[in-house]
Amino acid sequence: MSNEEYRGKIVETALQMFNTRGTRGVTMDDIAQSLHISKRTLYETFANKEELLAECLKLVHNRIGQLHCQINHKVDEPLLVTTYMIRVGSSINHKYSRLLDEAERYYPDIHDRYFKVHTETFRSTVQRGFDYARQHNYLRPDADTDVAIDFLCDLIQRHRLSEADNPQDYMHRLNEVCFTFLRGLMTVETIERYEKSENRFKQLVLETDIE
């Protein structure tokens, strides 16, 4: 096993342990025992738990970026991609909810290093989607895009805290809410156009692996 693979195995193990038992409920001893290595060996790779936690958050952040790239290669429609990003963000937030909540609460500097920039990037992407729609006359003249952007950006943050019994069903319903919300801002002609591509887009979303 290469050093990179070995390091990756440590991060994956710590990520699952932090998310399951909490950042304060896991020690470096616990992680070393789970990996069947000595604590000294673990500290040779990561100087402390905070450094390891930072790598875990970096991994989650990178996975979000990879998923965004997947759909951007498949769908050339900025406004539709916005709804996909909400689903991805909510899925990641749901899967790693404990890790992200505790990191934000107890290790804000580490959390913000990766997720503050992610939130800003998400908002910029949503803004580009609405700018594109406005330039192509997809939106009703009275559609308030500033309010719409605030709503969508808030949606992805608030749904981290949801406790869905059936995450897959929950994500399906969230996706429907997003599409319904967007349709309410569109002209009749745009709705007809979007309905033709909506089913294909939804299928692409379902086919995209969120791990």
PDB file of N, CA and C in Angstrom, residues 97-135:
ATOM      1  N   SER A  97     -24.205  14.759   8.636  1.00  0.00           N
ATOM      2  CA  SER A  97     -24.795  15.828   9.442  1.00  0.00           C
ATOM      3  C   SER A  97     -24.105  15.998  10.792  1.00  0.00           C
ATOM      4  N   ARG A  98     -23.823  14.893  11.470  1.00  0.00           N
ATOM      5  CA  ARG A  98     -23.213  15.019  12.799  1.00  0.00           C
ATOM      6  C   ARG A  98     -21.812  15.606  12.705  1.00  0.00           C
ATOM      7  N   LEU A  99     -21.041  15.103  11.757  1.00  0.00           N
ATOM      8  CA  LEU A  99     -19.680  15.609  11.574  1.00  0.00           C
ATOM      9  C   LEU A  99     -19.687  17.101  11.275  1.00  0.00           C
ATOM     10  N   LEU A 100     -20.527  17.520  10.331  1.00  0.00           N
ATOM     11  CA  LEU A 100     -20.547  18.928   9.920  1.00  0.00           C
ATOM     12  C   LEU A 100     -21.062  19.833  11.034  1.00  0.00           C
ATOM     13  N   ASP A 101     -22.108  19.381  11.739  1.00  0.00           N
ATOM     14  CA  ASP A 101     -22.655  20.197  12.827  1.00  0.00           C
ATOM     15  C   ASP A 101     -21.640  20.378  13.952  1.00  0.00           C
ATOM     16  N   GLU A 102     -20.977  19.288  14.339  1.00  0.00           N
ATOM     17  CA  GLU A 102     -20.009  19.386  15.435  1.00  0.00           C
ATOM     18  C   GLU A 102     -18.756  20.151  15.017  1.00  0.00           C
ATOM     19  N   ALA A 103     -18.340  19.965  13.776  1.00  0.00           N
ATOM     20  CA  ALA A 103     -17.171  20.710  13.301  1.00  0.00           C
ATOM     21  C   ALA A 103     -17.455  22.207  13.311  1.00  0.00           C
ATOM     22  N   GLU A 104     -18.655  22.578  12.878  1.00  0.00           N
ATOM     23  CA  GLU A 104     -19.022  23.995  12.868  1.00  0.00           C
ATOM     24  C   GLU A 104     -19.093  24.554  14.286  1.00  0.00           C
ATOM     25  N   ARG A 105     -19.556  23.729  15.224  1.00  0.00           N
ATOM     26  CA  ARG A 105     -19.732  24.180  16.606  1.00  0.00           C
ATOM     27  C   ARG A 105     -18.412  24.224  17.383  1.00  0.00           C
ATOM     28  N   TYR A 106     -17.610  23.175  17.259  1.00  0.00           N
ATOM     29  CA  TYR A 106     -16.423  23.042  18.095  1.00  0.00           C
ATOM     30  C   TYR A 106     -15.106  23.413  17.401  1.00  0.00           C
ATOM     31  N   TYR A 107     -15.104  23.326  16.068  1.00  0.00           N
ATOM     32  CA  TYR A 107     -13.879  23.627  15.320  1.00  0.00           C
ATOM     33  C   TYR A 107     -14.215  24.581  14.165  1.00  0.00           C
ATOM     34  N   PRO A 108     -14.726  25.761  14.476  1.00  0.00           N
ATOM     35  CA  PRO A 108     -15.211  26.670  13.427  1.00  0.00           C
ATOM     36  C   PRO A 108     -14.141  27.087  12.418  1.00  0.00           C
ATOM     37  N   ASP A 109     -12.906  27.242  12.870  1.00  0.00           N
ATOM     38  CA  ASP A 109     -11.838  27.647  11.939  1.00  0.00           C
ATOM     39  C   ASP A 109     -11.603  26.564  10.889  1.00  0.00           C
ATOM     40  N   ILE A 110     -11.586  25.309  11.336  1.00  0.00           N
ATOM     41  CA  ILE A 110     -11.376  24.203  10.405  1.00  0.00           C
ATOM     42  C   ILE A 110     -12.579  24.064   9.480  1.00  0.00           C
ATOM     43  N   HIS A 111     -13.770  24.159  10.047  1.00  0.00           N
ATOM     44  CA  HIS A 111     -14.997  24.039   9.253  1.00  0.00           C
ATOM     45  C   HIS A 111     -15.053  25.111   8.164  1.00  0.00           C
ATOM     46  N   ASP A 112     -14.805  26.356   8.563  1.00  0.00           N
ATOM     47  CA  ASP A 112     -14.920  27.464   7.611  1.00  0.00           C
ATOM     48  C   ASP A 112     -13.858  27.405   6.521  1.00  0.00           C
ATOM     49  N   ARG A 113     -12.729  26.784   6.824  1.00  0.00           N
ATOM     50  CA  ARG A 113     -11.663  26.677   5.836  1.00  0.00           C
ATOM     51  C   ARG A 113     -12.159  25.972   4.569  1.00  0.00           C
ATOM     52  N   TYR A 114     -13.090  25.029   4.741  1.00  0.00           N
ATOM     53  CA  TYR A 114     -13.579  24.277   3.595  1.00  0.00           C
ATOM     54  C   TYR A 114     -15.021  24.617   3.231  1.00  0.00           C
ATOM     55  N   PHE A 115     -15.875  24.882   4.217  1.00  0.00           N
ATOM     56  CA  PHE A 115     -17.295  25.007   3.896  1.00  0.00           C
ATOM     57  C   PHE A 115     -17.793  26.432   3.757  1.00  0.00           C
ATOM     58  N   LYS A 116     -17.053  27.395   4.251  1.00  0.00           N
ATOM     59  CA  LYS A 116     -17.431  28.778   3.977  1.00  0.00           C
ATOM     60  C   LYS A 116     -17.235  29.081   2.502  1.00  0.00           C
ATOM     61  N   VAL A 117     -16.107  28.653   1.962  1.00  0.00           N
ATOM     62  CA  VAL A 117     -15.851  28.870   0.540  1.00  0.00           C
ATOM     63  C   VAL A 117     -16.829  28.060  -0.313  1.00  0.00           C
ATOM     64  N   HIS A 118     -17.213  26.872   0.177  1.00  0.00           N
ATOM     65  CA  HIS A 118     -18.185  26.069  -0.568  1.00  0.00           C
ATOM     66  C   HIS A 118     -19.535  26.775  -0.632  1.00  0.00           C
ATOM     67  N   THR A 119     -19.966  27.355   0.487  1.00  0.00           N
ATOM     68  CA  THR A 119     -21.240  28.077   0.511  1.00  0.00           C
ATOM     69  C   THR A 119     -21.211  29.261  -0.440  1.00  0.00           C
ATOM     70  N   GLU A 120     -20.094  29.977  -0.457  1.00  0.00           N
ATOM     71  CA  GLU A 120     -19.967  31.128  -1.354  1.00  0.00           C
ATOM     72  C   GLU A 120     -19.965  30.681  -2.815  1.00  0.00           C
ATOM     73  N   THR A 121     -19.305  29.551  -3.089  1.00  0.00           N
ATOM     74  CA  THR A 121     -19.279  29.016  -4.453  1.00  0.00           C
ATOM     75  C   THR A 121     -20.677  28.594  -4.889  1.00  0.00           C
ATOM     76  N   PHE A 122     -21.405  27.969  -3.975  1.00  0.00           N
ATOM     77  CA  PHE A 122     -22.768  27.548  -4.275  1.00  0.00           C
ATOM     78  C   PHE A 122     -23.646  28.753  -4.616  1.00  0.00           C
ATOM     79  N   ARG A 123     -23.538  29.797  -3.825  1.00  0.00           N
ATOM     80  CA  ARG A 123     -24.350  30.989  -4.074  1.00  0.00           C
ATOM     81  C   ARG A 123     -24.001  31.609  -5.426  1.00  0.00           C
ATOM     82  N   SER A 124     -22.720  31.628  -5.771  1.00  0.00           N
ATOM     83  CA  SER A 124     -22.301  32.179  -7.064  1.00  0.00           C
ATOM     84  C   SER A 124     -22.874  31.371  -8.220  1.00  0.00           C
ATOM     85  N   THR A 125     -22.915  30.052  -8.054  1.00  0.00           N
ATOM     86  CA  THR A 125     -23.466  29.196  -9.101  1.00  0.00           C
ATOM     87  C   THR A 125     -24.956  29.424  -9.263  1.00  0.00           C
ATOM     88  N   VAL A 126     -25.668  29.540  -8.149  1.00  0.00           N
ATOM     89  CA  VAL A 126     -27.100  29.833  -8.205  1.00  0.00           C
ATOM     90  C   VAL A 126     -27.334  31.183  -8.891  1.00  0.00           C
ATOM     91  N   GLN A 127     -26.515  32.169  -8.542  1.00  0.00           N
ATOM     92  CA  GLN A 127     -26.630  33.494  -9.148  1.00  0.00           C
ATOM     93  C   GLN A 127     -26.441  33.418 -10.659  1.00  0.00           C
ATOM     94  N   ARG A 128     -25.432  32.629 -11.112  1.00  0.00           N
ATOM     95  CA  ARG A 128     -25.192  32.491 -12.553  1.00  0.00           C
ATOM     96  C   ARG A 128     -26.383  31.834 -13.248  1.00  0.00           C
ATOM     97  N   GLY A 129     -26.991  30.860 -12.571  1.00  0.00           N
ATOM     98  CA  GLY A 129     -28.156  30.198 -13.153  1.00  0.00           C
ATOM     99  C   GLY A 129     -29.301  31.167 -13.383  1.00  0.00           C
ATOM    100  N   PHE A 130     -29.545  32.036 -12.420  1.00  0.00           N
ATOM    101  CA  PHE A 130     -30.637  33.008 -12.560  1.00  0.00           C
ATOM    102  C   PHE A 130     -30.272  34.123 -13.535  1.00  0.00           C
ATOM    103  N   ASP A 131     -29.008  34.522 -13.572  1.00  0.00           N
ATOM    104  CA  ASP A 131     -28.587  35.520 -14.558  1.00  0.00           C
ATOM    105  C   ASP A 131     -28.803  34.981 -15.972  1.00  0.00           C
ATOM    106  N   TYR A 132     -28.442  33.713 -16.152  1.00  0.00           N
ATOM    107  CA  TYR A 132     -28.643  33.050 -17.448  1.00  0.00           C
ATOM    108  C   TYR A 132     -30.129  33.030 -17.812  1.00  0.00           C
ATOM    109  N   ALA A 133     -30.964  32.675 -16.842  1.00  0.00           N
ATOM    110  CA  ALA A 133     -32.408  32.600 -17.093  1.00  0.00           C
ATOM    111  C   ALA A 133     -32.982  33.974 -17.408  1.00  0.00           C
ATOM    112  N   ARG A 134     -32.514  35.002 -16.719  1.00  0.00           N
ATOM    113  CA  ARG A 134     -33.011  36.352 -16.964  1.00  0.00           C
ATOM    114  C   ARG A 134     -32.590  36.836 -18.352  1.00  0.00           C
ATOM    115  N   GLN A 135     -31.363  36.572 -18.739  1.00  0.00           N
ATOM    116  CA  GLN A 135     -30.864  36.997 -20.050  1.00  0.00           C
ATOM    117  C   GLN A 135     -31.615  36.324 -21.199  1.00  0.00           C
TER     118      GLN A 135
END
